[in-house]
Amino acid sequence: MSSITSGYLMAKKSGKKSNLPMDGVSRINSLKRNHRTAFMLNDKEKEAIESYCKKNKIRNKSKFMRETLLRTVMDHFLEDYPTLFDKKDMDKIRI
């Protein structure tokens, strides 16, 4: 085989190594999405989402819905987080 042919058949290895530390691999595995969740929409809901995504140039609807849902859930967690004082007392303190 000539050098041109052998170079064509074999891919060159890049000299770069992964920037992730060894524990980074386990972190990536823990962030991998393994659980599927599905929900149904009626025609008007689907049309509204399609329109919103088109208007705002959202290509990845799955990511958009996941982030929107989790943002709402996290906001509720932060609002409902147990505090040392009652809500009435906290409202009095606010300026």
PDB file of N, CA and C in Angstrom, residues 22-31:
ATOM      1  N   MET A  22     -11.010  12.182  36.143  1.00  0.00           N
ATOM      2  CA  MET A  22     -11.574  10.832  36.202  1.00  0.00           C
ATOM      3  C   MET A  22     -12.939  10.814  36.874  1.00  0.00           C
ATOM      4  N   ASP A  23     -13.170  11.646  37.895  1.00  0.00           N
ATOM      5  CA  ASP A  23     -14.476  11.665  38.542  1.00  0.00           C
ATOM      6  C   ASP A  23     -15.509  12.385  37.677  1.00  0.00           C
ATOM      7  N   GLY A  24     -15.068  13.066  36.644  1.00  0.00           N
ATOM      8  CA  GLY A  24     -15.984  13.728  35.717  1.00  0.00           C
ATOM      9  C   GLY A  24     -16.835  12.729  34.956  1.00  0.00           C
ATOM     10  N   VAL A  25     -16.302  11.544  34.727  1.00  0.00           N
ATOM     11  CA  VAL A  25     -17.054  10.511  34.019  1.00  0.00           C
ATOM     12  C   VAL A  25     -18.262  10.090  34.842  1.00  0.00           C
ATOM     13  N   SER A  26     -18.064   9.875  36.142  1.00  0.00           N
ATOM     14  CA  SER A  26     -19.192   9.482  36.985  1.00  0.00           C
ATOM     15  C   SER A  26     -20.197  10.621  37.100  1.00  0.00           C
ATOM     16  N   ARG A  27     -19.715  11.865  37.066  1.00  0.00           N
ATOM     17  CA  ARG A  27     -20.624  13.019  37.114  1.00  0.00           C
ATOM     18  C   ARG A  27     -21.483  13.049  35.856  1.00  0.00           C
ATOM     19  N   ILE A  28     -20.874  12.797  34.717  1.00  0.00           N
ATOM     20  CA  ILE A  28     -21.631  12.780  33.465  1.00  0.00           C
ATOM     21  C   ILE A  28     -22.677  11.676  33.505  1.00  0.00           C
ATOM     22  N   ASN A  29     -22.320  10.508  34.014  1.00  0.00           N
ATOM     23  CA  ASN A  29     -23.277   9.410  34.104  1.00  0.00           C
ATOM     24  C   ASN A  29     -24.432   9.749  35.026  1.00  0.00           C
ATOM     25  N   SER A  30     -24.170  10.509  36.090  1.00  0.00           N
ATOM     26  CA  SER A  30     -25.248  10.864  37.010  1.00  0.00           C
ATOM     27  C   SER A  30     -26.191  11.894  36.394  1.00  0.00           C
ATOM     28  N   LEU A  31     -25.724  12.663  35.411  1.00  0.00           N
ATOM     29  CA  LEU A  31     -26.564  13.663  34.753  1.00  0.00           C
ATOM     30  C   LEU A  31     -27.283  13.114  33.523  1.00  0.00           C
TER      31      LEU A  31
END
